[in-house]
CSV table of C-alpha atoms in Angstrom, one decimal:
chain,number,residue,atom,x,y,z
A,6,PRO,CA,32.0,53.1,167.4
A,7,LEU,CA,31.6,55.5,170.3
A,8,PHE,CA,29.6,57.9,168.1
A,9,HIS,CA,27.1,56.5,165.6
A,10,LYS,CA,25.8,59.1,163.2
A,11,GLY,CA,22.6,57.4,162.6
A,12,ARG,CA,21.7,57.3,166.3
A,13,GLU,CA,23.4,60.3,167.8
A,14,LEU,CA,23.1,64.1,167.5
A,15,PHE,CA,26.2,66.3,167.6
A,16,GLY,CA,26.0,69.0,170.2
A,17,LEU,CA,23.1,67.4,172.2
A,18,TRP,CA,25.3,67.1,175.3
A,19,GLN,CA,26.1,70.9,175.2
A,20,VAL,CA,22.4,71.8,174.7
A,21,ARG,CA,21.5,69.8,177.8
A,22,ASP,CA,24.3,71.4,179.7
A,23,ALA,CA,23.1,74.9,178.7
A,24,HIS,CA,19.4,74.4,179.5
A,25,GLN,CA,17.6,72.9,182.6
A,26,LYS,CA,14.6,72.4,180.3
A,27,ILE,CA,15.3,72.5,176.5
A,28,PRO,CA,12.7,74.9,175.0
A,29,ARG,CA,13.3,73.8,171.4
A,30,LEU,CA,15.8,71.9,169.3
A,31,LEU,CA,17.2,73.1,165.9
A,32,VAL,CA,18.5,70.4,163.6
A,33,VAL,CA,21.2,71.3,161.1
A,34,GLU,CA,23.5,69.1,159.0
A,35,GLY,CA,27.1,70.1,159.9
A,36,TYR,CA,29.0,70.6,163.1
A,37,MET,CA,30.3,74.0,161.9
A,38,ASP,CA,26.7,75.1,161.7
A,39,VAL,CA,26.2,74.0,165.3
A,40,ILE,CA,29.3,75.8,166.5
A,41,ALA,CA,28.4,79.1,164.7
A,42,LEU,CA,24.8,79.0,166.0
A,43,HIS,CA,26.0,78.5,169.6
A,44,GLN,CA,28.5,81.3,169.2
A,45,TYR,CA,25.7,83.7,168.1
A,46,GLY,CA,23.3,82.7,170.9
A,47,ILE,CA,21.3,79.9,169.5
A,48,THR,CA,22.2,77.3,172.1
A,49,GLN,CA,19.7,74.7,171.1
A,50,ALA,CA,21.4,73.6,167.8
A,51,VAL,CA,22.3,70.0,167.1
A,52,ALA,CA,23.6,68.2,164.0
A,53,THR,CA,23.0,64.9,162.2
A,54,LEU,CA,26.5,65.3,160.7
A,55,GLY,CA,25.4,65.0,157.0
A,56,THR,CA,23.3,61.9,157.4
A,57,ALA,CA,19.6,61.6,156.8
A,58,THR,CA,17.4,62.2,159.9
A,59,THR,CA,16.7,58.6,161.2
A,60,SER,CA,13.9,57.3,163.4
A,61,ASP,CA,16.5,57.1,166.2
A,62,HIS,CA,17.3,60.8,165.7
A,63,ALA,CA,13.6,61.6,165.7
A,64,GLU,CA,13.0,59.7,169.0
A,65,LEU,CA,16.0,61.3,170.6
A,66,LEU,CA,14.9,64.8,169.5
A,67,PHE,CA,11.4,64.6,170.9
A,68,ARG,CA,12.6,63.0,174.1
A,69,ASN,CA,14.5,66.2,174.8
A,70,SER,CA,12.1,68.8,173.5
A,71,ALA,CA,8.6,69.0,172.3
A,72,ASP,CA,9.4,71.6,169.7
A,73,VAL,CA,11.8,70.7,166.9
A,74,TYR,CA,13.0,72.9,164.0
A,75,PHE,CA,14.7,71.3,161.0
A,76,CYS,CA,17.0,73.5,158.9
A,77,PHE,CA,17.9,72.5,155.4
A,78,ASP,CA,19.3,74.0,152.2
A,79,GLY,CA,16.5,75.2,149.9
A,80,ASP,CA,17.7,73.2,146.8
A,81,ARG,CA,16.2,69.9,145.6
A,82,ALA,CA,18.6,67.9,147.9
A,83,GLY,CA,17.6,69.9,150.9
A,84,ARG,CA,13.9,69.3,150.3
A,85,GLN,CA,14.5,65.6,149.8
A,86,ALA,CA,16.4,65.6,153.1
A,87,ALA,CA,13.5,67.4,154.8
A,88,TRP,CA,11.1,64.9,153.4
A,89,ARG,CA,13.1,62.1,154.9
A,90,ALA,CA,12.9,63.9,158.2
A,91,VAL,CA,9.1,64.0,157.8
A,92,GLU,CA,9.0,60.3,157.3
A,93,SER,CA,11.0,59.7,160.5
A,94,VAL,CA,9.0,62.2,162.5
A,95,LEU,CA,5.4,61.4,161.6
A,96,PRO,CA,5.2,58.1,163.7
A,97,ARG,CA,6.3,60.2,166.8
A,98,MET,CA,4.1,63.2,166.4
A,99,ARG,CA,2.0,62.6,169.6
A,100,ASP,CA,-0.2,65.4,170.7
A,101,GLY,CA,1.9,68.3,172.2
A,102,ARG,CA,4.8,67.8,169.8
A,103,GLN,CA,5.5,70.2,167.0
A,104,ALA,CA,7.9,70.3,164.1
A,105,TRP,CA,8.9,73.1,161.7
A,106,PHE,CA,11.0,73.3,158.5
A,107,LEU,CA,13.3,76.2,157.6
A,108,PHE,CA,15.0,76.3,154.2
A,109,VAL,CA,17.9,78.6,153.9
A,110,PRO,CA,18.5,80.7,150.7
A,111,ASP,CA,20.6,79.2,147.8
A,112,GLY,CA,24.3,79.5,148.4
A,113,GLU,CA,23.9,79.8,152.2
A,114,ASP,CA,24.0,77.5,155.1
A,115,PRO,CA,23.2,78.1,158.8
A,116,ASP,CA,26.8,79.0,159.5
A,117,SER,CA,27.0,81.7,156.9
A,118,LEU,CA,23.4,82.9,157.3
A,119,ILE,CA,23.7,83.7,161.0
A,120,ARG,CA,27.1,85.5,160.4
A,121,LYS,CA,25.4,87.6,157.7
A,122,GLU,CA,22.0,88.3,159.4
A,123,GLY,CA,22.9,87.9,163.1
A,124,LEU,CA,20.8,86.4,165.9
A,125,ASP,CA,17.8,88.7,165.3
A,126,GLY,CA,17.7,87.9,161.6
A,127,PHE,CA,18.0,84.2,162.1
A,128,GLU,CA,15.3,84.2,164.9
A,129,GLN,CA,13.0,85.9,162.5
A,130,ARG,CA,13.5,83.2,159.9
A,131,LEU,CA,12.7,80.6,162.6
A,132,ARG,CA,9.5,82.4,163.4
A,133,GLN,CA,8.6,82.2,159.8
A,134,ALA,CA,9.5,78.4,159.5
A,135,MET,CA,7.0,76.2,157.8
A,136,PRO,CA,4.9,73.9,160.1
A,137,LEU,CA,5.1,70.2,159.5
A,138,SER,CA,1.5,70.0,158.3
A,139,GLU,CA,2.1,72.8,155.7
A,140,PHE,CA,5.3,71.2,154.4
A,141,PHE,CA,3.5,67.7,154.3
A,142,PHE,CA,0.7,68.8,152.1
A,143,ALA,CA,3.0,71.0,149.9
A,144,GLU,CA,5.1,67.9,149.1
A,145,THR,CA,2.3,65.3,148.8
A,146,GLY,CA,0.4,67.9,146.5
A,147,LYS,CA,3.4,68.3,144.2
A,148,ASP,CA,2.4,67.9,140.5
A,149,VAL,CA,-1.2,67.4,141.6
A,150,ASN,CA,-4.1,69.2,139.9
A,151,LEU,CA,-6.6,69.6,142.8
A,152,SER,CA,-9.2,71.1,140.4
A,153,SER,CA,-9.6,67.6,138.9
A,154,ILE,CA,-11.1,64.4,140.5
A,155,ASP,CA,-8.0,62.5,139.4
A,156,GLY,CA,-5.7,64.9,141.1
A,157,LYS,CA,-7.7,64.8,144.4
A,158,ALA,CA,-7.7,61.1,144.3
A,159,ARG,CA,-3.9,61.0,143.8
A,160,LEU,CA,-3.4,63.4,146.8
A,161,ALA,CA,-5.5,61.2,148.9
A,162,GLU,CA,-3.6,58.0,147.9
A,163,ARG,CA,-0.3,59.7,148.6
A,164,ALA,CA,-1.1,61.2,151.9
A,165,ARG,CA,-3.5,58.6,153.5
A,166,PRO,CA,-0.9,55.9,154.5
A,167,LEU,CA,1.5,58.6,155.8
A,168,ILE,CA,-1.1,60.2,158.0
A,169,GLY,CA,-2.0,56.8,159.2
A,170,GLN,CA,1.5,56.5,160.8
A,171,ILE,CA,0.8,59.4,163.1
A,172,PRO,CA,-0.2,58.3,166.7
A,173,ASP,CA,-3.9,58.5,167.4
A,174,GLY,CA,-4.8,62.0,168.7
A,175,ALA,CA,-5.8,65.5,167.8
A,176,PHE,CA,-2.9,66.1,165.4
A,177,ARG,CA,-3.8,63.0,163.3
A,178,ASP,CA,-7.5,63.9,163.3
A,179,LEU,CA,-6.7,67.4,162.0
A,180,MET,CA,-4.4,66.0,159.4
A,181,TYR,CA,-7.1,63.8,158.1
A,182,ALA,CA,-9.5,66.6,158.2
A,183,GLU,CA,-7.2,68.8,156.1
A,184,LEU,CA,-6.8,66.0,153.6
A,185,GLU,CA,-10.5,65.7,153.3
A,186,ARG,CA,-10.8,69.4,152.8
A,187,LEU,CA,-8.2,69.4,150.1
A,188,SER,CA,-9.2,66.1,148.3
A,189,GLY,CA,-12.9,66.0,149.1
A,190,ALA,CA,-12.4,62.2,149.8
A,191,ARG,CA,-14.9,61.5,152.6
A,192,THR,CA,-13.8,57.9,153.0
A,193,VAL,CA,-10.3,58.5,154.1
A,194,ALA,CA,-9.7,55.4,156.2
A,195,ALA,CA,-7.6,55.9,159.3
A,196,ALA,CA,-4.8,53.4,158.5
A,197,ALA,CA,-3.0,51.7,161.3
A,198,PRO,CA,0.8,52.0,161.3
A,199,GLY,CA,2.2,49.5,158.8
A,200,GLY,CA,-0.5,49.8,156.2
A,201,ALA,CA,-3.6,51.4,154.8
A,202,GLN,CA,-6.8,50.1,153.4
A,203,THR,CA,-7.8,51.6,150.1
A,204,GLY,CA,-10.6,51.1,147.6
A,205,SER,CA,-12.9,48.1,147.7
A,206,SER,CA,-10.5,46.1,149.9
A,207,ALA,CA,-11.5,48.2,152.9
A,208,GLY,CA,-15.0,47.0,152.6
A,209,ARG,CA,-17.2,47.4,155.7
A,210,SER,CA,-14.2,47.2,158.0
A,211,ALA,CA,-13.2,50.7,157.1
A,212,ARG,CA,-13.2,53.3,160.0
A,213,PRO,CA,-13.9,57.0,159.6
A,214,ALA,CA,-10.6,59.0,159.7
A,215,GLN,CA,-11.6,61.5,162.2
A,216,ARG,CA,-12.6,59.1,165.0
A,217,SER,CA,-9.9,59.0,167.7
A,218,LEU,CA,-9.4,56.2,170.1
A,219,VAL,CA,-11.3,58.2,172.8
A,220,ARG,CA,-14.2,58.9,170.4
A,221,THR,CA,-14.3,55.3,169.3
A,222,ALA,CA,-14.5,54.1,172.9
A,223,VAL,CA,-17.2,56.6,173.9
A,224,ALA,CA,-19.3,55.9,170.7
A,225,LEU,CA,-19.2,52.1,171.4
A,226,LEU,CA,-20.1,52.7,175.1
A,227,VAL,CA,-23.0,55.0,174.3
A,228,GLN,CA,-24.4,52.5,171.8
A,229,THR,CA,-23.7,49.4,174.1
A,230,PRO,CA,-23.5,50.6,177.8
A,231,SER,CA,-22.9,47.0,178.9
A,232,LEU,CA,-19.3,47.2,177.5
A,233,ALA,CA,-18.4,49.1,180.7
A,234,ALA,CA,-18.5,45.8,182.6
A,235,GLU,CA,-15.6,44.5,180.4
A,236,ILE,CA,-12.9,46.5,182.1
A,237,GLU,CA,-12.1,46.5,185.8
A,238,PRO,CA,-10.8,49.5,187.8
A,239,PRO,CA,-8.3,51.0,188.3
A,240,TRP,CA,-8.3,52.4,184.7
A,241,THR,CA,-4.8,53.4,183.6
A,242,PHE,CA,-6.0,55.6,180.8
A,243,SER,CA,-7.8,57.9,183.2
A,244,GLU,CA,-4.5,59.6,183.7
A,245,LEU,CA,-4.1,60.4,180.1
A,246,ARG,CA,-3.9,64.1,179.2
A,247,GLN,CA,-6.3,64.0,176.2
A,248,PRO,CA,-9.6,65.6,175.4
A,249,GLY,CA,-12.5,63.4,176.1
A,250,ILE,CA,-10.8,61.2,178.7
A,251,PRO,CA,-12.8,62.7,181.7
A,252,LEU,CA,-16.1,62.0,179.8
A,253,LEU,CA,-15.0,58.5,179.0
A,254,VAL,CA,-14.2,57.8,182.6
A,255,GLU,CA,-17.6,59.3,183.7
A,256,LEU,CA,-19.5,57.1,181.2
A,257,ILE,CA,-17.8,53.9,182.3
A,258,ARG,CA,-18.5,54.6,186.0
A,259,LEU,CA,-22.2,55.5,185.2
A,260,CYS,CA,-22.7,52.4,183.1
A,261,ARG,CA,-21.0,50.2,185.8
A,262,GLU,CA,-23.1,51.7,188.6
A,263,ARG,CA,-26.3,51.1,186.5
A,264,PRO,CA,-25.9,47.7,184.7
A,265,ALA,CA,-29.3,47.9,183.1
A,266,LEU,CA,-28.7,51.3,181.6
A,267,THR,CA,-29.9,51.7,178.0
A,268,THR,CA,-28.7,54.1,175.4
A,269,GLY,CA,-31.8,56.3,175.7
A,270,ALA,CA,-31.5,56.5,179.5
A,271,LEU,CA,-27.8,57.3,179.2
A,272,LEU,CA,-28.6,60.2,176.8
A,273,GLU,CA,-31.3,61.4,179.1
A,274,HIS,CA,-28.8,61.5,182.0
A,275,PHE,CA,-26.6,63.9,180.0
A,276,ALA,CA,-29.5,66.1,178.7
A,277,GLY,CA,-28.8,69.8,179.2
A,278,ARG,CA,-25.1,69.2,179.5
A,279,GLU,CA,-22.6,70.5,176.9
A,280,GLU,CA,-21.7,67.0,176.0
A,281,ALA,CA,-25.3,66.1,175.1
A,282,ASN,CA,-25.2,67.1,171.4
A,283,ALA,CA,-22.0,65.1,170.7
A,284,LEU,CA,-23.3,62.1,172.6
A,285,ASN,CA,-26.6,62.1,170.6
A,286,LYS,CA,-24.5,62.1,167.3
A,287,LEU,CA,-22.4,59.2,168.6
A,288,ALA,CA,-25.5,57.3,169.5
A,289,THR,CA,-26.7,57.3,165.9
A,290,MET,CA,-23.2,56.9,164.3
A,291,ASP,CA,-22.8,53.8,162.0
A,292,LEU,CA,-19.9,52.0,163.6
A,293,LEU,CA,-20.2,49.1,161.1
A,294,VAL,CA,-19.6,46.7,164.0
A,295,ASP,CA,-21.8,44.7,166.4
A,296,GLY,CA,-21.7,41.9,168.9
A,297,GLU,CA,-18.3,40.4,169.5
A,298,GLN,CA,-16.5,42.8,167.1
A,299,GLY,CA,-17.8,45.8,169.0
A,300,ARG,CA,-16.5,44.3,172.2
A,301,ALA,CA,-13.1,43.7,170.6
A,302,ASP,CA,-13.0,47.2,169.2
A,303,PHE,CA,-13.8,48.7,172.7
A,304,LEU,CA,-11.2,46.6,174.5
A,305,GLY,CA,-8.8,47.4,171.8
A,306,ALA,CA,-9.3,51.1,172.1
A,307,ILE,CA,-9.0,51.0,175.9
A,308,GLY,CA,-5.8,49.0,175.5
A,309,GLN,CA,-4.2,51.4,173.2
A,310,LEU,CA,-5.2,54.3,175.5
A,311,ASP,CA,-3.5,52.5,178.3
A,312,VAL,CA,-0.4,52.1,176.2
A,313,GLN,CA,-0.4,55.9,175.4
A,314,THR,CA,-0.8,56.6,179.1
A,315,SER,CA,2.3,54.5,179.9
A,316,GLN,CA,4.2,56.3,177.2
A,317,GLN,CA,3.1,59.6,178.5
A,318,ARG,CA,4.4,58.7,182.0
A,319,LEU,CA,7.6,57.5,180.5
A,320,ASP,CA,8.1,60.7,178.5
A,321,ASP,CA,7.3,62.7,181.8
A,322,LEU,CA,10.0,60.7,183.7
A,323,ILE,CA,12.6,61.0,181.0
A,324,ALA,CA,12.0,64.8,181.0
A,325,ARG,CA,12.5,64.9,184.7
A,326,GLN,CA,15.6,62.8,184.4
A,327,ILE,CA,17.0,65.2,181.8
A,328,GLU,CA,16.2,68.1,184.2
A,329,GLY,CA,18.0,66.1,187.1
A,330,ARG,CA,14.8,66.1,189.2
A,331,LEU,CA,14.0,62.3,189.5
A,332,SER,CA,13.4,60.9,193.0
A,333,GLU,CA,14.6,57.4,193.8
A,334,ALA,CA,11.1,56.1,193.5
A,335,GLU,CA,10.8,57.7,190.2
A,336,ARG,CA,14.1,56.2,189.0
A,337,ASP,CA,12.7,52.8,189.9
A,338,GLU,CA,9.5,53.5,188.1
A,339,LEU,CA,11.4,54.7,185.0
A,340,ARG,CA,13.5,51.5,185.0
A,341,GLN,CA,10.3,49.4,185.2
A,342,LEU,CA,8.6,51.3,182.4
A,343,MET,CA,11.6,50.9,180.2
A,344,ALA,CA,11.9,47.2,180.9
A,345,SER,CA,8.2,46.2,180.5
A,346,LYS,CA,5.4,46.6,178.1
A,347,PRO,CA,2.3,48.4,179.4
A,348,ALA,CA,-0.7,46.1,180.1
A,349,HIS,CA,-4.3,47.0,180.7
A,350,ARG,CA,-6.8,45.2,183.0
A,351,ARG,CA,-9.5,43.3,181.4
A,352,LYS,CA,-12.3,41.3,183.1
A,353,GLN,CA,-11.4,37.6,182.8
C-alpha cells in the first residue's frame, strides 16, 4: 500500500511544508483532529489514524522534531494507548529529545476541544501537558504502596528494564536517579537494551545505574591511565555534544603524552581545577573490573560513544535535509552514513 498506517503519519507532509524547522509535533489519533487543529492555527499536528504508536512512528517523529506531544483521550483506553507510545519512544529518547502527554476531558477529542476552547485554550493545555518522566512513574507506580518495602521493590522491578531501554545519557541517568529516590533501591542496574539483570543473577557484573558511558570511560582511564594507548586518533567521539566529552579527550591526550603516568600523578595534574573533586571520587570508585575486563569495558564505552557521534551527525544531516539546506558533499555523507555502520578506531 502507498500509505502504511504503522509507518506513516497523516499530515506530516503538510507540517513540513508549513515549517522550515518544525518546532514541535502534536500526535493525535484521527485525521479530523489534524484538520481542525490546522484550521485553528496548530500547524504541527499529525495523526496515527487510530493505530497504536509504533517504533517506526516514534523514529519518524523525532527525526522531524526534538519536541513531541502525544494527545489521547483521558479514559482507560486512552491511557493504554499513551503507554504504548511510551514503550515506542523510550529507546529513542536521546539527550535533547522531549515528550509530553496531554489527556483530553471525557467526551472530548482534539477536534471538539479546540472548537470549544479555541487556540489559546488548547495551547494552555499543551503548556500543562505531563512530561514523559512524570507519566512514566505515574503508570509504573500504579497500585504500588511506596510506604512498604514490597511496594518499592515492585516499582523498581517494573521500571528498571524499561529505563534500561533509554539510550545512554543524562536523561537515562536522571530517570534512574528518580527511581532510586522513589524506591530507595541503590542497586538499580543499568540494563542494556534487550534485558535487565536482577537479583543475585547480576552478581559482581552489575554496574551502577547512574554511570554514563562518558563517566565509565573517565573512571576506567583515571584508574588505569595506560588504557589511553588502546585507541588511536582521530577520536570520532570528540565531536559528541555531551557533558564530559572535553574532559575525556583531555585525559586521553594527557595519558598518551605521558605513558608512565600513574593515577596519583594524574590527580595531581588536575589539582585545583573544578574537575578535581569528581576525578578523585572516580579514582576510588569500585568498578568491579580489572585487567582484560577493564580494557574491554573501556573500548566498549568508546565504541558506543563513537556510534552515538555517528548517530548525532546523521540526525544533524537529516534535519538539514528536511530544511532543504544540504550541500552536495553533505548529501554524499548522508548516503554513506545511512548505508554503513559506524566504526571506531582501535589499536591493532
